[in-house]
Coordinates of N, CA and C in Angstrom, one line a residue:
M1 N 31.6 -15.4 -160.1 CA 32.6 -14.7 -159.2 C 33.5 -13.9 -160.1
S2 N 33.7 -12.6 -159.7 CA 34.6 -11.8 -160.5 C 36.1 -12.2 -160.3
E3 N 36.9 -11.7 -161.2 CA 38.4 -11.9 -161.0 C 38.9 -11.4 -159.7
Y4 N 38.4 -10.2 -159.3 CA 38.8 -9.6 -158.1 C 38.4 -10.4 -156.9
E5 N 37.2 -11.0 -156.9 CA 36.7 -11.8 -155.9 C 37.6 -13.0 -155.7
H6 N 38.0 -13.6 -156.8 CA 39.0 -14.8 -156.8 C 40.3 -14.3 -156.1
T7 N 40.8 -13.2 -156.5 CA 42.0 -12.7 -155.8 C 41.8 -12.6 -154.3
C8 N 40.7 -12.0 -153.9 CA 40.4 -11.8 -152.5 C 40.3 -13.1 -151.8
M9 N 39.7 -14.1 -152.4 CA 39.6 -15.4 -151.8 C 40.9 -16.0 -151.6
I10 N 41.8 -15.9 -152.5 CA 43.2 -16.4 -152.4 C 44.0 -15.7 -151.3
R11 N 43.8 -14.4 -151.4 CA 44.7 -13.5 -150.5 C 44.1 -13.6 -149.1
G12 N 42.8 -13.5 -148.9 CA 42.2 -13.6 -147.6 C 42.9 -12.9 -146.5
D13 N 43.5 -13.7 -145.6 CA 44.3 -13.2 -144.4 C 45.7 -13.0 -144.9
G14 N 45.8 -12.4 -146.0 CA 47.2 -12.2 -146.5 C 47.7 -13.5 -147.2
G15 N 46.8 -14.5 -147.3 CA 47.1 -15.7 -147.9 C 47.8 -16.7 -147.0
Q16 N 47.9 -16.4 -145.8 CA 48.7 -17.2 -144.8 C 48.1 -18.6 -144.6
T17 N 46.8 -18.7 -144.3 CA 46.1 -19.9 -144.1 C 46.1 -20.8 -145.4
L18 N 45.7 -20.2 -146.4 CA 45.7 -20.9 -147.7 C 47.1 -21.4 -148.1
R19 N 48.1 -20.6 -148.0 CA 49.5 -20.9 -148.3 C 49.9 -22.1 -147.5
A20 N 49.6 -22.1 -146.2 CA 50.0 -23.2 -145.3 C 49.4 -24.6 -145.8
I21 N 48.2 -24.5 -146.1 CA 47.4 -25.7 -146.6 C 48.0 -26.2 -148.0
L22 N 48.2 -25.2 -148.9 CA 48.7 -25.6 -150.2 C 50.2 -26.0 -150.2
D23 N 50.9 -25.5 -149.2 CA 52.3 -26.0 -149.0 C 52.3 -27.4 -148.7
Q24 N 51.4 -27.8 -147.8 CA 51.3 -29.2 -147.4 C 50.8 -30.1 -148.5
I25 N 49.8 -29.7 -149.2 CA 49.2 -30.5 -150.3 C 50.1 -30.6 -151.5
C26 N 50.8 -29.5 -151.8 CA 51.7 -29.5 -153.0 C 53.1 -29.8 -152.8
N27 N 53.4 -30.4 -151.6 CA 54.8 -30.8 -151.4 C 55.1 -32.0 -152.3
K28 N 56.4 -32.4 -152.2 CA 56.8 -33.4 -153.1 C 56.1 -34.8 -152.9
W29 N 55.6 -35.1 -151.8 CA 55.1 -36.4 -151.5 C 53.7 -36.6 -151.3
T30 N 52.9 -35.5 -150.9 CA 51.6 -35.7 -150.5 C 50.7 -36.2 -151.6
L31 N 50.7 -35.6 -152.8 CA 49.8 -36.1 -153.8 C 50.2 -37.6 -154.2
L32 N 51.4 -37.9 -154.2 CA 51.7 -39.3 -154.5 C 51.2 -40.3 -153.4
I33 N 51.2 -39.9 -152.2 CA 50.6 -40.7 -151.0 C 49.1 -40.8 -151.2
V34 N 48.5 -39.6 -151.4 CA 47.0 -39.6 -151.6 C 46.6 -40.4 -152.8
A35 N 47.3 -40.3 -153.9 CA 47.0 -41.1 -155.1 C 47.2 -42.6 -154.8
T36 N 48.2 -43.0 -154.1 CA 48.5 -44.4 -153.7 C 47.4 -44.9 -152.9
L37 N 47.0 -44.1 -151.9 CA 45.9 -44.5 -150.9 C 44.5 -44.5 -151.6
D38 N 44.4 -43.9 -152.7 CA 43.1 -43.9 -153.5 C 42.8 -45.4 -153.9
Q39 N 43.8 -46.2 -154.0 CA 43.6 -47.7 -154.3 C 42.9 -48.4 -153.2
G40 N 43.0 -47.9 -151.9 CA 42.4 -48.5 -150.8 C 43.3 -48.4 -149.6
T41 N 42.9 -49.1 -148.5 CA 43.7 -49.1 -147.3 C 45.0 -49.9 -147.5
L42 N 46.1 -49.2 -147.0 CA 47.4 -49.8 -147.1 C 48.2 -49.7 -145.8
R43 N 49.1 -50.6 -145.7 CA 50.0 -50.6 -144.5 C 51.2 -49.8 -144.9
F44 N 52.0 -49.3 -143.8 CA 53.1 -48.5 -144.0 C 54.1 -49.1 -145.0
T45 N 54.4 -50.3 -144.8 CA 55.4 -51.0 -145.7 C 54.9 -51.1 -147.1
D46 N 53.7 -51.2 -147.3 CA 53.1 -51.2 -148.7 C 53.3 -49.8 -149.3
L47 N 53.1 -48.8 -148.5 CA 53.3 -47.4 -149.1 C 54.7 -47.2 -149.4
V48 N 55.6 -47.6 -148.6 CA 57.1 -47.5 -148.9 C 57.4 -48.2 -150.2
Q49 N 56.8 -49.4 -150.4 CA 57.2 -50.1 -151.6 C 56.6 -49.5 -152.8
Q50 N 55.4 -48.9 -152.7 CA 54.7 -48.4 -153.9 C 55.0 -46.9 -154.2
I51 N 55.7 -46.2 -153.4 CA 56.1 -44.9 -153.7 C 57.6 -44.8 -153.8
P52 N 58.2 -44.9 -155.1 CA 59.6 -45.0 -155.3 C 60.3 -43.7 -154.8
G53 N 61.4 -43.9 -154.0 CA 62.2 -42.8 -153.7 C 61.9 -42.2 -152.3
I54 N 60.7 -42.5 -151.8 CA 60.4 -41.9 -150.4 C 61.1 -42.6 -149.3
S55 N 61.6 -41.9 -148.4 CA 62.3 -42.5 -147.2 C 61.2 -42.8 -146.2
Q56 N 61.5 -43.7 -145.3 CA 60.6 -44.0 -144.2 C 60.3 -42.8 -143.4
R57 N 61.3 -42.0 -143.1 CA 61.2 -40.8 -142.3 C 60.2 -39.8 -143.0
M58 N 60.4 -39.6 -144.3 CA 59.6 -38.6 -145.0 C 58.1 -39.2 -145.1
L59 N 58.0 -40.5 -145.3 CA 56.6 -41.0 -145.3 C 56.0 -40.9 -144.0
T60 N 56.7 -41.1 -142.9 CA 56.1 -40.9 -141.6 C 55.7 -39.5 -141.4
L61 N 56.6 -38.5 -141.7 CA 56.2 -37.1 -141.5 C 55.0 -36.7 -142.3
T62 N 55.0 -37.1 -143.5 CA 53.9 -36.7 -144.4 C 52.6 -37.4 -144.0
L63 N 52.6 -38.6 -143.6 CA 51.4 -39.3 -143.1 C 50.9 -38.6 -141.8
R64 N 51.8 -38.2 -140.9 CA 51.4 -37.5 -139.7 C 50.7 -36.2 -140.1
N65 N 51.3 -35.4 -141.0 CA 50.6 -34.2 -141.4 C 49.2 -34.4 -142.1
L66 N 49.1 -35.5 -142.9 CA 47.9 -35.7 -143.5 C 46.8 -36.2 -142.5
E67 N 47.3 -37.0 -141.5 CA 46.4 -37.4 -140.5 C 45.9 -36.2 -139.6
R68 N 46.9 -35.3 -139.3 CA 46.6 -34.1 -138.6 C 45.6 -33.2 -139.3
D69 N 45.7 -33.1 -140.6 CA 44.8 -32.3 -141.4 C 43.5 -33.0 -141.8
G70 N 43.3 -34.2 -141.4 CA 42.1 -34.9 -141.6 C 41.9 -35.5 -143.0
L71 N 43.1 -35.7 -143.7 CA 43.0 -36.3 -145.0 C 43.2 -37.8 -145.1
V72 N 43.9 -38.3 -144.0 CA 44.2 -39.7 -143.8 C 43.8 -40.2 -142.5
H73 N 43.2 -41.4 -142.4 CA 42.8 -42.0 -141.1 C 43.9 -43.1 -140.9
R74 N 44.4 -43.1 -139.6 CA 45.4 -44.1 -139.2 C 44.8 -45.1 -138.2
K75 N 44.8 -46.4 -138.5 CA 44.3 -47.3 -137.6 C 45.4 -48.3 -137.1
V76 N 45.6 -48.3 -135.8 CA 46.6 -49.2 -135.2 C 45.9 -50.4 -134.5
Y77 N 46.4 -51.6 -134.9 CA 45.9 -52.8 -134.3 C 46.8 -53.3 -133.2
A78 N 46.2 -53.7 -132.1 CA 46.9 -54.2 -130.9 C 47.5 -55.6 -131.2
E79 N 48.5 -55.7 -132.0 CA 49.1 -57.0 -132.3 C 50.6 -56.9 -132.1
V80 N 51.3 -58.0 -132.1 CA 52.7 -58.0 -132.0 C 53.2 -58.7 -133.2
P81 N 54.0 -58.1 -134.1 CA 54.3 -56.6 -134.1 C 53.1 -55.8 -134.4
P82 N 53.1 -54.5 -134.0 CA 51.9 -53.7 -134.3 C 51.7 -53.6 -135.8
R83 N 50.4 -53.5 -136.1 CA 50.0 -53.4 -137.5 C 49.3 -52.0 -137.6
V84 N 49.7 -51.2 -138.6 CA 49.1 -49.9 -138.8 C 48.7 -49.8 -140.2
E85 N 47.4 -49.3 -140.4 CA 46.9 -49.2 -141.7 C 46.5 -47.7 -142.0
Y86 N 46.6 -47.3 -143.2 CA 46.2 -45.9 -143.6 C 45.1 -45.9 -144.6
T87 N 44.1 -45.1 -144.5 CA 43.0 -45.0 -145.4 C 42.7 -43.5 -145.6
L88 N 42.3 -43.2 -146.9 CA 41.9 -41.8 -147.1 C 40.6 -41.6 -146.5
T89 N 40.4 -40.3 -145.9 CA 39.1 -39.9 -145.4 C 38.3 -39.4 -146.6
P90 N 37.0 -39.1 -146.3 CA 36.3 -38.4 -147.4 C 36.9 -37.1 -147.9
V91 N 37.5 -36.3 -147.0 CA 38.2 -35.1 -147.4 C 39.4 -35.5 -148.2
G92 N 40.1 -36.5 -147.8 CA 41.3 -36.9 -148.6 C 40.8 -37.4 -150.0
K93 N 39.8 -38.1 -150.1 CA 39.2 -38.6 -151.4 C 38.8 -37.4 -152.3
S94 N 38.3 -36.3 -151.6 CA 37.9 -35.1 -152.4 C 39.0 -34.4 -153.0
L95 N 40.3 -34.7 -152.6 CA 41.4 -34.1 -153.2 C 41.8 -34.7 -154.5
I96 N 41.3 -35.9 -154.8 CA 41.7 -36.6 -156.0 C 41.2 -35.8 -157.3
P97 N 40.0 -35.4 -157.4 CA 39.6 -34.7 -158.6 C 40.4 -33.4 -158.9
P98 N 40.6 -32.5 -158.0 CA 41.4 -31.3 -158.2 C 42.9 -31.7 -158.6
A99 N 43.4 -32.7 -157.9 CA 44.8 -33.2 -158.2 C 44.8 -33.7 -159.7
L100 N 43.9 -34.4 -160.0 CA 43.8 -34.9 -161.5 C 43.7 -33.8 -162.4
A101 N 42.9 -32.8 -162.1 CA 42.7 -31.6 -162.9 C 44.1 -30.9 -163.1
L102 N 44.8 -30.7 -162.0 CA 46.1 -30.1 -162.1 C 47.0 -30.9 -162.8
A103 N 47.0 -32.2 -162.7 CA 47.9 -33.1 -163.5 C 47.6 -33.0 -164.9
G104 N 46.3 -32.9 -165.3 CA 45.9 -32.8 -166.6 C 46.3 -31.5 -167.3
W105 N 46.2 -30.4 -166.5 CA 46.7 -29.2 -166.9 C 48.2 -29.2 -167.2
A106 N 49.0 -29.8 -166.3 CA 50.5 -30.0 -166.5 C 50.7 -30.7 -167.8
I107 N 50.0 -31.9 -168.0 CA 50.3 -32.7 -169.2 C 49.9 -32.0 -170.5
E108 N 48.8 -31.3 -170.4 CA 48.4 -30.5 -171.6 C 49.4 -29.4 -172.0
H109 N 50.1 -28.8 -171.0 CA 50.9 -27.7 -171.2 C 52.4 -28.0 -171.2
V110 N 52.8 -29.3 -171.1 CA 54.2 -29.7 -171.2 C 54.9 -29.2 -172.4
P111 N 54.4 -29.3 -173.6 CA 55.1 -28.8 -174.8 C 55.4 -27.3 -174.7
H112 N 54.4 -26.6 -174.3 CA 54.6 -25.1 -174.2 C 55.6 -24.8 -173.2
I113 N 55.6 -25.4 -172.0 CA 56.5 -25.1 -170.9 C 57.9 -25.5 -171.3
E114 N 58.1 -26.7 -171.9 CA 59.4 -27.1 -172.3 C 60.0 -26.2 -173.4
A115 N 59.2 -25.7 -174.3 CA 59.6 -24.8 -175.3 C 60.0 -23.4 -174.7
S116 N 59.2 -23.0 -173.8 CA 59.6 -21.8 -173.1 C 60.8 -21.9 -172.3
R117 N 61.1 -23.0 -171.7 CA 62.3 -23.2 -170.9 C 63.5 -23.2 -171.8
A118 N 63.4 -23.9 -173.0 CA 64.5 -24.0 -174.0 C 64.8 -22.5 -174.5
A119 N 63.7 -21.8 -174.8 CA 63.9 -20.4 -175.3 C 64.6 -19.5 -174.2
Y120 N 64.2 -19.7 -172.9 CA 64.8 -19.0 -171.8 C 66.3 -19.3 -171.7
R121 N 66.6 -20.6 -171.8 CA 68.0 -21.1 -171.6 C 68.9 -20.5 -172.8
S122 N 68.3 -20.4 -173.9 CA 69.1 -20.0 -175.1 C 69.3 -18.4 -175.1
R123 N 68.7 -17.7 -174.3 CA 68.9 -16.2 -174.3 C 70.2 -15.9 -173.6

């Protein structure tokens, strides 16, 4: 695929659809939740405990969006108190390799980025 074709693929409908999906995937919490659920099925309280700094409200909103987008499956058990479990769907699991690639890129380029930031600040 040529460089121009990559640009067209990204821009597509002016980039609107792709931007909306990437905004959801690249927000502050989504990848942390997906990486945590990669361990297996977890309850809401387990997710709160395993993701430092996330509020219950933000976890709820992010899980709803992930369920809506088909990345997470939510199972409610008819018990008192109700038990809810979350599991990655196959689409959610398919997000792990590109997320790891992006994290690897970030780790590889930390020294360069930090040096560039320091140079920028000193100007």
